[in-house]
Amino acid sequence: DYDKEKLREFYSQRGYIDFTVKVARGDLLPDLSGFNINFIINEGQRYSIDKININSSFVDDKKTKFLLKELSLQKGEFFDSRSLDESTKYLIKYFENNGYNFIKVVSSIKKRKNLIDITYDVTEGKKKFINKIIILGNTRTNDNVIRRELTVLEGDPFNKAKLNLSINSLKRLGYFQTVNYKIQNTNISESVDVIIQVEEMNTGSVSLGVGYSSLDNTTLTFGLREKNFLGEGKNVRFETSLSEQKTSYNIGFTEPYFLERHLSLSSNLFDEEIENKKGDVKTNRSGVNFGVGFKFDDISQAIKYNFSTSETTTSSSSTAASETGEEGKEITTSSVTYSLFQDTRDNYFNPTSGYRWGFDNTIAGIGGDAKFYKTEIKTKSY
């Protein structure tokens, strides 16, 4: 019976809609060593696609033309049951992503001679409301850290497109190995529960490195980073690098949701000492920056103030020639950076779709000695 079904599937994928298995039997061999299995089949007519129609109360002619071009089935091709299923899935996903809910797509086939017409009837189910949002699996991460990423709330009309955006936002946090959800009917009329299941992962990291370069000789690096400090989504980091010619450290902290709003606060403190190989020219740089950011959906913007000082000293016995005139002077840099970036990736660690772009604009000269203007643009697409 399974083989008969596989044969029907094979032929329906190649345009033979009327295919039938007339007889399927097994005959015992004369020497009793096994069986011969015989299938007597009728292939029937092979059909090509003539017309494809989409019937729906919320689809106009312009949108219908667009959708027909995007379907896996096209006029003139031989009928393929796989393409019929894929086209159905595409229509459901398209309408769900455009705000329609509980979409139902039913396909029907009308035969005439060796041609077929395919009609998709698209309907939307009754509007339902979210009764409860239940979060499971977060033994370490606080519930509010997850809920603040959601664009749907309890009591809202159910919206599949917004729910998918919320799930992708959770995946981009980098706190969870997997994020899944399911919709569950309730005893309350016209309401559903949304159950979000997360699998947490280690968000802290320790890095230790040893390197060598002709400039700094042997370098030791050490770093500590926690992206989800105390399960509250805070980002804490410490990095240091030690070598014969260079010593540096950086301490940073970011609060992504200050006062439980889409308002982030960040700060960094850094210090760096550099010495040339002869040891007669030394440079010290240190500074601090503070930033405040705003987030709207997947678009974020931030304003950061940077303050740093640098001083280069040269020993009296040095033969090094100055090209910048900075030796012996303390240079103060005071600058403001405006950042704008967007992240639509579907996953933090293994993105398969979406993009990320960023724009940084820095102006130095708001007090201090250094004056410059810098623009930086970065983009990634998956």
mmCIF file with all atom_site columns, N, CA, C and O in Angstrom, residues 50-92:
data_model
loop_
_atom_site.group_PDB
_atom_site.id
_atom_site.type_symbol
_atom_site.label_atom_id
_atom_site.label_alt_id
_atom_site.label_comp_id
_atom_site.label_asym_id
_atom_site.label_entity_id
_atom_site.label_seq_id
_atom_site.pdbx_PDB_ins_code
_atom_site.Cartn_x
_atom_site.Cartn_y
_atom_site.Cartn_z
_atom_site.occupancy
_atom_site.B_iso_or_equiv
_atom_site.pdbx_formal_charge
_atom_site.auth_seq_id
_atom_site.auth_comp_id
_atom_site.auth_asym_id
_atom_site.auth_atom_id
_atom_site.pdbx_PDB_model_num
ATOM 1   N N  . ASP A 1 50 ? -3.220  25.859 -17.427 1.00 0.00 ? 50 ASP A N  1
ATOM 2   C CA . ASP A 1 50 ? -3.711  26.920 -18.311 1.00 0.00 ? 50 ASP A CA 1
ATOM 3   C C  . ASP A 1 50 ? -3.959  28.200 -17.524 1.00 0.00 ? 50 ASP A C  1
ATOM 4   O O  . ASP A 1 50 ? -3.288  29.205 -17.713 1.00 0.00 ? 50 ASP A O  1
ATOM 5   N N  . LYS A 1 51 ? -4.897  28.171 -16.593 1.00 0.00 ? 51 LYS A N  1
ATOM 6   C CA . LYS A 1 51 ? -5.233  29.376 -15.840 1.00 0.00 ? 51 LYS A CA 1
ATOM 7   C C  . LYS A 1 51 ? -5.004  29.158 -14.342 1.00 0.00 ? 51 LYS A C  1
ATOM 8   O O  . LYS A 1 51 ? -5.232  28.064 -13.829 1.00 0.00 ? 51 LYS A O  1
ATOM 9   N N  . ILE A 1 52 ? -4.576  30.229 -13.667 1.00 0.00 ? 52 ILE A N  1
ATOM 10  C CA . ILE A 1 52 ? -4.439  30.216 -12.205 1.00 0.00 ? 52 ILE A CA 1
ATOM 11  C C  . ILE A 1 52 ? -5.180  31.430 -11.664 1.00 0.00 ? 52 ILE A C  1
ATOM 12  O O  . ILE A 1 52 ? -4.949  32.558 -12.111 1.00 0.00 ? 52 ILE A O  1
ATOM 13  N N  . ASN A 1 53 ? -6.084  31.205 -10.735 1.00 0.00 ? 53 ASN A N  1
ATOM 14  C CA . ASN A 1 53 ? -6.890  32.283 -10.175 1.00 0.00 ? 53 ASN A CA 1
ATOM 15  C C  . ASN A 1 53 ? -6.737  32.334 -8.655  1.00 0.00 ? 53 ASN A C  1
ATOM 16  O O  . ASN A 1 53 ? -6.536  31.298 -8.002  1.00 0.00 ? 53 ASN A O  1
ATOM 17  N N  . ILE A 1 54 ? -6.834  33.535 -8.109  1.00 0.00 ? 54 ILE A N  1
ATOM 18  C CA . ILE A 1 54 ? -6.843  33.732 -6.658  1.00 0.00 ? 54 ILE A CA 1
ATOM 19  C C  . ILE A 1 54 ? -8.113  34.473 -6.299  1.00 0.00 ? 54 ILE A C  1
ATOM 20  O O  . ILE A 1 54 ? -8.329  35.613 -6.734  1.00 0.00 ? 54 ILE A O  1
ATOM 21  N N  . ASN A 1 55 ? -8.958  33.831 -5.526  1.00 0.00 ? 55 ASN A N  1
ATOM 22  C CA . ASN A 1 55 ? -10.218 34.437 -5.095  1.00 0.00 ? 55 ASN A CA 1
ATOM 23  C C  . ASN A 1 55 ? -10.134 34.837 -3.629  1.00 0.00 ? 55 ASN A C  1
ATOM 24  O O  . ASN A 1 55 ? -9.863  34.005 -2.774  1.00 0.00 ? 55 ASN A O  1
ATOM 25  N N  . SER A 1 56 ? -10.341 36.124 -3.363  1.00 0.00 ? 56 SER A N  1
ATOM 26  C CA . SER A 1 56 ? -10.324 36.606 -1.989  1.00 0.00 ? 56 SER A CA 1
ATOM 27  C C  . SER A 1 56 ? -11.002 37.964 -1.932  1.00 0.00 ? 56 SER A C  1
ATOM 28  O O  . SER A 1 56 ? -10.902 38.764 -2.875  1.00 0.00 ? 56 SER A O  1
ATOM 29  N N  . SER A 1 57 ? -11.664 38.228 -0.816  1.00 0.00 ? 57 SER A N  1
ATOM 30  C CA . SER A 1 57 ? -12.343 39.515 -0.644  1.00 0.00 ? 57 SER A CA 1
ATOM 31  C C  . SER A 1 57 ? -11.369 40.643 -0.339  1.00 0.00 ? 57 SER A C  1
ATOM 32  O O  . SER A 1 57 ? -11.721 41.820 -0.452  1.00 0.00 ? 57 SER A O  1
ATOM 33  N N  . PHE A 1 58 ? -10.123 40.311 0.063   1.00 0.00 ? 58 PHE A N  1
ATOM 34  C CA . PHE A 1 58 ? -9.170  41.366 0.421   1.00 0.00 ? 58 PHE A CA 1
ATOM 35  C C  . PHE A 1 58 ? -7.955  41.403 -0.512  1.00 0.00 ? 58 PHE A C  1
ATOM 36  O O  . PHE A 1 58 ? -6.894  41.864 -0.133  1.00 0.00 ? 58 PHE A O  1
ATOM 37  N N  . VAL A 1 59 ? -8.120  40.920 -1.745  1.00 0.00 ? 59 VAL A N  1
ATOM 38  C CA . VAL A 1 59 ? -7.045  40.979 -2.741  1.00 0.00 ? 59 VAL A CA 1
ATOM 39  C C  . VAL A 1 59 ? -7.555  41.703 -3.977  1.00 0.00 ? 59 VAL A C  1
ATOM 40  O O  . VAL A 1 59 ? -8.549  41.287 -4.580  1.00 0.00 ? 59 VAL A O  1
ATOM 41  N N  . ASP A 1 60 ? -6.909  42.822 -4.345  1.00 0.00 ? 60 ASP A N  1
ATOM 42  C CA . ASP A 1 60 ? -7.307  43.543 -5.552  1.00 0.00 ? 60 ASP A CA 1
ATOM 43  C C  . ASP A 1 60 ? -6.552  43.009 -6.761  1.00 0.00 ? 60 ASP A C  1
ATOM 44  O O  . ASP A 1 60 ? -5.694  42.123 -6.651  1.00 0.00 ? 60 ASP A O  1
ATOM 45  N N  . ASP A 1 61 ? -6.864  43.543 -7.933  1.00 0.00 ? 61 ASP A N  1
ATOM 46  C CA . ASP A 1 61 ? -6.276  43.038 -9.186  1.00 0.00 ? 61 ASP A CA 1
ATOM 47  C C  . ASP A 1 61 ? -4.769  43.225 -9.219  1.00 0.00 ? 61 ASP A C  1
ATOM 48  O O  . ASP A 1 61 ? -4.027  42.350 -9.690  1.00 0.00 ? 61 ASP A O  1
ATOM 49  N N  . LYS A 1 62 ? -4.293  44.353 -8.705  1.00 0.00 ? 62 LYS A N  1
ATOM 50  C CA . LYS A 1 62 ? -2.857  44.631 -8.729  1.00 0.00 ? 62 LYS A CA 1
ATOM 51  C C  . LYS A 1 62 ? -2.096  43.630 -7.863  1.00 0.00 ? 62 LYS A C  1
ATOM 52  O O  . LYS A 1 62 ? -1.057  43.096 -8.264  1.00 0.00 ? 62 LYS A O  1
ATOM 53  N N  . LYS A 1 63 ? -2.634  43.366 -6.675  1.00 0.00 ? 63 LYS A N  1
ATOM 54  C CA . LYS A 1 63 ? -1.980  42.426 -5.777  1.00 0.00 ? 63 LYS A CA 1
ATOM 55  C C  . LYS A 1 63 ? -2.063  41.005 -6.326  1.00 0.00 ? 63 LYS A C  1
ATOM 56  O O  . LYS A 1 63 ? -1.141  40.205 -6.171  1.00 0.00 ? 63 LYS A O  1
ATOM 57  N N  . THR A 1 64 ? -3.187  40.682 -6.994  1.00 0.00 ? 64 THR A N  1
ATOM 58  C CA . THR A 1 64 ? -3.343  39.351 -7.586  1.00 0.00 ? 64 THR A CA 1
ATOM 59  C C  . THR A 1 64 ? -2.272  39.096 -8.641  1.00 0.00 ? 64 THR A C  1
ATOM 60  O O  . THR A 1 64 ? -1.676  38.012 -8.687  1.00 0.00 ? 64 THR A O  1
ATOM 61  N N  . LYS A 1 65 ? -2.020  40.083 -9.490  1.00 0.00 ? 65 LYS A N  1
ATOM 62  C CA . LYS A 1 65 ? -0.990  39.929 -10.527 1.00 0.00 ? 65 LYS A CA 1
ATOM 63  C C  . LYS A 1 65 ? 0.377   39.692 -9.905  1.00 0.00 ? 65 LYS A C  1
ATOM 64  O O  . LYS A 1 65 ? 1.168   38.877 -10.397 1.00 0.00 ? 65 LYS A O  1
ATOM 65  N N  . PHE A 1 66 ? 0.663   40.409 -8.829  1.00 0.00 ? 66 PHE A N  1
ATOM 66  C CA . PHE A 1 66 ? 1.947   40.225 -8.146  1.00 0.00 ? 66 PHE A CA 1
ATOM 67  C C  . PHE A 1 66 ? 2.066   38.823 -7.575  1.00 0.00 ? 66 PHE A C  1
ATOM 68  O O  . PHE A 1 66 ? 3.092   38.147 -7.724  1.00 0.00 ? 66 PHE A O  1
ATOM 69  N N  . LEU A 1 67 ? 1.012   38.359 -6.901  1.00 0.00 ? 67 LEU A N  1
ATOM 70  C CA . LEU A 1 67 ? 1.045   37.041 -6.271  1.00 0.00 ? 67 LEU A CA 1
ATOM 71  C C  . LEU A 1 67 ? 1.169   35.924 -7.304  1.00 0.00 ? 67 LEU A C  1
ATOM 72  O O  . LEU A 1 67 ? 1.881   34.943 -7.080  1.00 0.00 ? 67 LEU A O  1
ATOM 73  N N  . LEU A 1 68 ? 0.481   36.067 -8.429  1.00 0.00 ? 68 LEU A N  1
ATOM 74  C CA . LEU A 1 68 ? 0.540   35.023 -9.465  1.00 0.00 ? 68 LEU A CA 1
ATOM 75  C C  . LEU A 1 68 ? 1.960   34.844 -9.991  1.00 0.00 ? 68 LEU A C  1
ATOM 76  O O  . LEU A 1 68 ? 2.389   33.735 -10.305 1.00 0.00 ? 68 LEU A O  1
ATOM 77  N N  . LYS A 1 69 ? 2.722   35.942 -10.064 1.00 0.00 ? 69 LYS A N  1
ATOM 78  C CA . LYS A 1 69 ? 4.106   35.839 -10.538 1.00 0.00 ? 69 LYS A CA 1
ATOM 79  C C  . LYS A 1 69 ? 5.004   35.139 -9.524  1.00 0.00 ? 69 LYS A C  1
ATOM 80  O O  . LYS A 1 69 ? 6.020   34.541 -9.895  1.00 0.00 ? 69 LYS A O  1
ATOM 81  N N  . GLU A 1 70 ? 4.647   35.216 -8.233  1.00 0.00 ? 70 GLU A N  1
ATOM 82  C CA . GLU A 1 70 ? 5.482   34.656 -7.180  1.00 0.00 ? 70 GLU A CA 1
ATOM 83  C C  . GLU A 1 70 ? 5.196   33.181 -6.895  1.00 0.00 ? 70 GLU A C  1
ATOM 84  O O  . GLU A 1 70 ? 5.961   32.534 -6.174  1.00 0.00 ? 70 GLU A O  1
ATOM 85  N N  . LEU A 1 71 ? 4.120   32.643 -7.457  1.00 0.00 ? 71 LEU A N  1
ATOM 86  C CA . LEU A 1 71 ? 3.759   31.254 -7.177  1.00 0.00 ? 71 LEU A CA 1
ATOM 87  C C  . LEU A 1 71 ? 4.723   30.284 -7.850  1.00 0.00 ? 71 LEU A C  1
ATOM 88  O O  . LEU A 1 71 ? 5.328   30.588 -8.891  1.00 0.00 ? 71 LEU A O  1
ATOM 89  N N  . SER A 1 72 ? 4.845   29.101 -7.257  1.00 0.00 ? 72 SER A N  1
ATOM 90  C CA . SER A 1 72 ? 5.725   28.072 -7.837  1.00 0.00 ? 72 SER A CA 1
ATOM 91  C C  . SER A 1 72 ? 5.146   27.500 -9.123  1.00 0.00 ? 72 SER A C  1
ATOM 92  O O  . SER A 1 72 ? 5.883   26.991 -9.966  1.00 0.00 ? 72 SER A O  1
ATOM 93  N N  . LEU A 1 73 ? 3.821   27.537 -9.288  1.00 0.00 ? 73 LEU A N  1
ATOM 94  C CA . LEU A 1 73 ? 3.153   27.070 -10.501 1.00 0.00 ? 73 LEU A CA 1
ATOM 95  C C  . LEU A 1 73 ? 2.975   28.225 -11.472 1.00 0.00 ? 73 LEU A C  1
ATOM 96  O O  . LEU A 1 73 ? 2.596   29.323 -11.070 1.00 0.00 ? 73 LEU A O  1
ATOM 97  N N  . GLN A 1 74 ? 3.242   27.979 -12.740 1.00 0.00 ? 74 GLN A N  1
ATOM 98  C CA . GLN A 1 74 ? 3.086   29.001 -13.758 1.00 0.00 ? 74 GLN A CA 1
ATOM 99  C C  . GLN A 1 74 ? 2.388   28.409 -14.986 1.00 0.00 ? 74 GLN A C  1
ATOM 100 O O  . GLN A 1 74 ? 2.460   27.210 -15.249 1.00 0.00 ? 74 GLN A O  1
ATOM 101 N N  . LYS A 1 75 ? 1.712   29.264 -15.740 1.00 0.00 ? 75 LYS A N  1
ATOM 102 C CA . LYS A 1 75 ? 0.981   28.837 -16.935 1.00 0.00 ? 75 LYS A CA 1
ATOM 103 C C  . LYS A 1 75 ? 1.928   28.190 -17.937 1.00 0.00 ? 75 LYS A C  1
ATOM 104 O O  . LYS A 1 75 ? 3.036   28.672 -18.178 1.00 0.00 ? 75 LYS A O  1
ATOM 105 N N  . GLY A 1 76 ? 1.478   27.090 -18.550 1.00 0.00 ? 76 GLY A N  1
ATOM 106 C CA . GLY A 1 76 ? 2.254   26.394 -19.568 1.00 0.00 ? 76 GLY A CA 1
ATOM 107 C C  . GLY A 1 76 ? 3.108   25.263 -19.033 1.00 0.00 ? 76 GLY A C  1
ATOM 108 O O  . GLY A 1 76 ? 3.563   24.417 -19.795 1.00 0.00 ? 76 GLY A O  1
ATOM 109 N N  . GLU A 1 77 ? 3.328   25.233 -17.714 1.00 0.00 ? 77 GLU A N  1
ATOM 110 C CA . GLU A 1 77 ? 4.124   24.158 -17.120 1.00 0.00 ? 77 GLU A CA 1
ATOM 111 C C  . GLU A 1 77 ? 3.261   22.923 -16.892 1.00 0.00 ? 77 GLU A C  1
ATOM 112 O O  . GLU A 1 77 ? 2.035   23.011 -16.770 1.00 0.00 ? 77 GLU A O  1
ATOM 113 N N  . PHE A 1 78 ? 3.917   21.775 -16.831 1.00 0.00 ? 78 PHE A N  1
ATOM 114 C CA . PHE A 1 78 ? 3.198   20.575 -16.429 1.00 0.00 ? 78 PHE A CA 1
ATOM 115 C C  . PHE A 1 78 ? 2.839   20.681 -14.943 1.00 0.00 ? 78 PHE A C  1
ATOM 116 O O  . PHE A 1 78 ? 3.596   21.222 -14.137 1.00 0.00 ? 78 PHE A O  1
ATOM 117 N N  . PHE A 1 79 ? 1.676   20.163 -14.601 1.00 0.00 ? 79 PHE A N  1
ATOM 118 C CA . PHE A 1 79 ? 1.224   20.209 -13.206 1.00 0.00 ? 79 PHE A CA 1
ATOM 119 C C  . PHE A 1 79 ? 2.184   19.441 -12.302 1.00 0.00 ? 79 PHE A C  1
ATOM 120 O O  . PHE A 1 79 ? 2.687   18.379 -12.657 1.00 0.00 ? 79 PHE A O  1
ATOM 121 N N  . ASP A 1 80 ? 2.444   19.986 -11.113 1.00 0.00 ? 80 ASP A N  1
ATOM 122 C CA . ASP A 1 80 ? 3.325   19.349 -10.138 1.00 0.00 ? 80 ASP A CA 1
ATOM 123 C C  . ASP A 1 80 ? 2.689   19.535 -8.763  1.00 0.00 ? 80 ASP A C  1
ATOM 124 O O  . ASP A 1 80 ? 2.505   20.672 -8.306  1.00 0.00 ? 80 ASP A O  1
ATOM 125 N N  . SER A 1 81 ? 2.345   18.451 -8.104  1.00 0.00 ? 81 SER A N  1
ATOM 126 C CA . SER A 1 81 ? 1.690   18.541 -6.795  1.00 0.00 ? 81 SER A CA 1
ATOM 127 C C  . SER A 1 81 ? 2.578   19.211 -5.754  1.00 0.00 ? 81 SER A C  1
ATOM 128 O O  . SER A 1 81 ? 2.090   19.856 -4.828  1.00 0.00 ? 81 SER A O  1
ATOM 129 N N  . ARG A 1 82 ? 3.906   19.081 -5.892  1.00 0.00 ? 82 ARG A N  1
ATOM 130 C CA . ARG A 1 82 ? 4.814   19.742 -4.952  1.00 0.00 ? 82 ARG A CA 1
ATOM 131 C C  . ARG A 1 82 ? 4.706   21.253 -5.073  1.00 0.00 ? 82 ARG A C  1
ATOM 132 O O  . ARG A 1 82 ? 4.668   21.973 -4.077  1.00 0.00 ? 82 ARG A O  1
ATOM 133 N N  . SER A 1 83 ? 4.648   21.734 -6.316  1.00 0.00 ? 83 SER A N  1
ATOM 134 C CA . SER A 1 83 ? 4.526   23.172 -6.540  1.00 0.00 ? 83 SER A CA 1
ATOM 135 C C  . SER A 1 83 ? 3.186   23.693 -6.056  1.00 0.00 ? 83 SER A C  1
ATOM 136 O O  . SER A 1 83 ? 3.081   24.828 -5.585  1.00 0.00 ? 83 SER A O  1
ATOM 137 N N  . LEU A 1 84 ? 2.144   22.862 -6.163  1.00 0.00 ? 84 LEU A N  1
ATOM 138 C CA . LEU A 1 84 ? 0.834   23.253 -5.650  1.00 0.00 ? 84 LEU A CA 1
ATOM 139 C C  . LEU A 1 84 ? 0.901   23.477 -4.139  1.00 0.00 ? 84 LEU A C  1
ATOM 140 O O  . LEU A 1 84 ? 0.383   24.473 -3.619  1.00 0.00 ? 84 LEU A O  1
ATOM 141 N N  . ASP A 1 85 ? 1.562   22.578 -3.429  1.00 0.00 ? 85 ASP A N  1
ATOM 142 C CA . ASP A 1 85 ? 1.703   22.714 -1.971  1.00 0.00 ? 85 ASP A CA 1
ATOM 143 C C  . ASP A 1 85 ? 2.562   23.908 -1.600  1.00 0.00 ? 85 ASP A C  1
ATOM 144 O O  . ASP A 1 85 ? 2.253   24.650 -0.658  1.00 0.00 ? 85 ASP A O  1
ATOM 145 N N  . GLU A 1 86 ? 3.663   24.102 -2.335  1.00 0.00 ? 86 GLU A N  1
ATOM 146 C CA . GLU A 1 86 ? 4.546   25.230 -2.030  1.00 0.00 ? 86 GLU A CA 1
ATOM 147 C C  . GLU A 1 86 ? 3.846   26.557 -2.277  1.00 0.00 ? 86 GLU A C  1
ATOM 148 O O  . GLU A 1 86 ? 4.043   27.527 -1.540  1.00 0.00 ? 86 GLU A O  1
ATOM 149 N N  . SER A 1 87 ? 3.032   26.627 -3.330  1.00 0.00 ? 87 SER A N  1
ATOM 150 C CA . SER A 1 87 ? 2.282   27.860 -3.617  1.00 0.00 ? 87 SER A CA 1
ATOM 151 C C  . SER A 1 87 ? 1.271   28.144 -2.528  1.00 0.00 ? 87 SER A C  1
ATOM 152 O O  . SER A 1 87 ? 1.065   29.302 -2.138  1.00 0.00 ? 87 SER A O  1
ATOM 153 N N  . THR A 1 88 ? 0.643   27.109 -2.009  1.00 0.00 ? 88 THR A N  1
ATOM 154 C CA . THR A 1 88 ? -0.305  27.278 -0.901  1.00 0.00 ? 88 THR A CA 1
ATOM 155 C C  . THR A 1 88 ? 0.403   27.829 0.330   1.00 0.00 ? 88 THR A C  1
ATOM 156 O O  . THR A 1 88 ? -0.079  28.759 0.981   1.00 0.00 ? 88 THR A O  1
ATOM 157 N N  . LYS A 1 89 ? 1.577   27.256 0.656   1.00 0.00 ? 89 LYS A N  1
ATOM 158 C CA . LYS A 1 89 ? 2.345   27.732 1.808   1.00 0.00 ? 89 LYS A CA 1
ATOM 159 C C  . LYS A 1 89 ? 2.781   29.190 1.616   1.00 0.00 ? 89 LYS A C  1
ATOM 160 O O  . LYS A 1 89 ? 2.777   29.977 2.565   1.00 0.00 ? 89 LYS A O  1
ATOM 161 N N  . TYR A 1 90 ? 3.169   29.528 0.383   1.00 0.00 ? 90 TYR A N  1
ATOM 162 C CA . TYR A 1 90 ? 3.609   30.895 0.108   1.00 0.00 ? 90 TYR A CA 1
ATOM 163 C C  . TYR A 1 90 ? 2.476   31.888 0.346   1.00 0.00 ? 90 TYR A C  1
ATOM 164 O O  . TYR A 1 90 ? 2.676   32.953 0.959   1.00 0.00 ? 90 TYR A O  1
ATOM 165 N N  . LEU A 1 91 ? 1.274   31.569 -0.124  1.00 0.00 ? 91 LEU A N  1
ATOM 166 C CA . LEU A 1 91 ? 0.138   32.471 0.051   1.00 0.00 ? 91 LEU A CA 1
ATOM 167 C C  . LEU A 1 91 ? -0.196  32.657 1.536   1.00 0.00 ? 91 LEU A C  1
ATOM 168 O O  . LEU A 1 91 ? -0.460  33.780 1.988   1.00 0.00 ? 91 LEU A O  1
ATOM 169 N N  . ILE A 1 92 ? -0.166  31.570 2.302   1.00 0.00 ? 92 ILE A N  1
ATOM 170 C CA . ILE A 1 92 ? -0.439  31.668 3.738   1.00 0.00 ? 92 ILE A CA 1
ATOM 171 C C  . ILE A 1 92 ? 0.589   32.570 4.415   1.00 0.00 ? 92 ILE A C  1
ATOM 172 O O  . ILE A 1 92 ? 0.241   33.466 5.197   1.00 0.00 ? 92 ILE A O  1
#
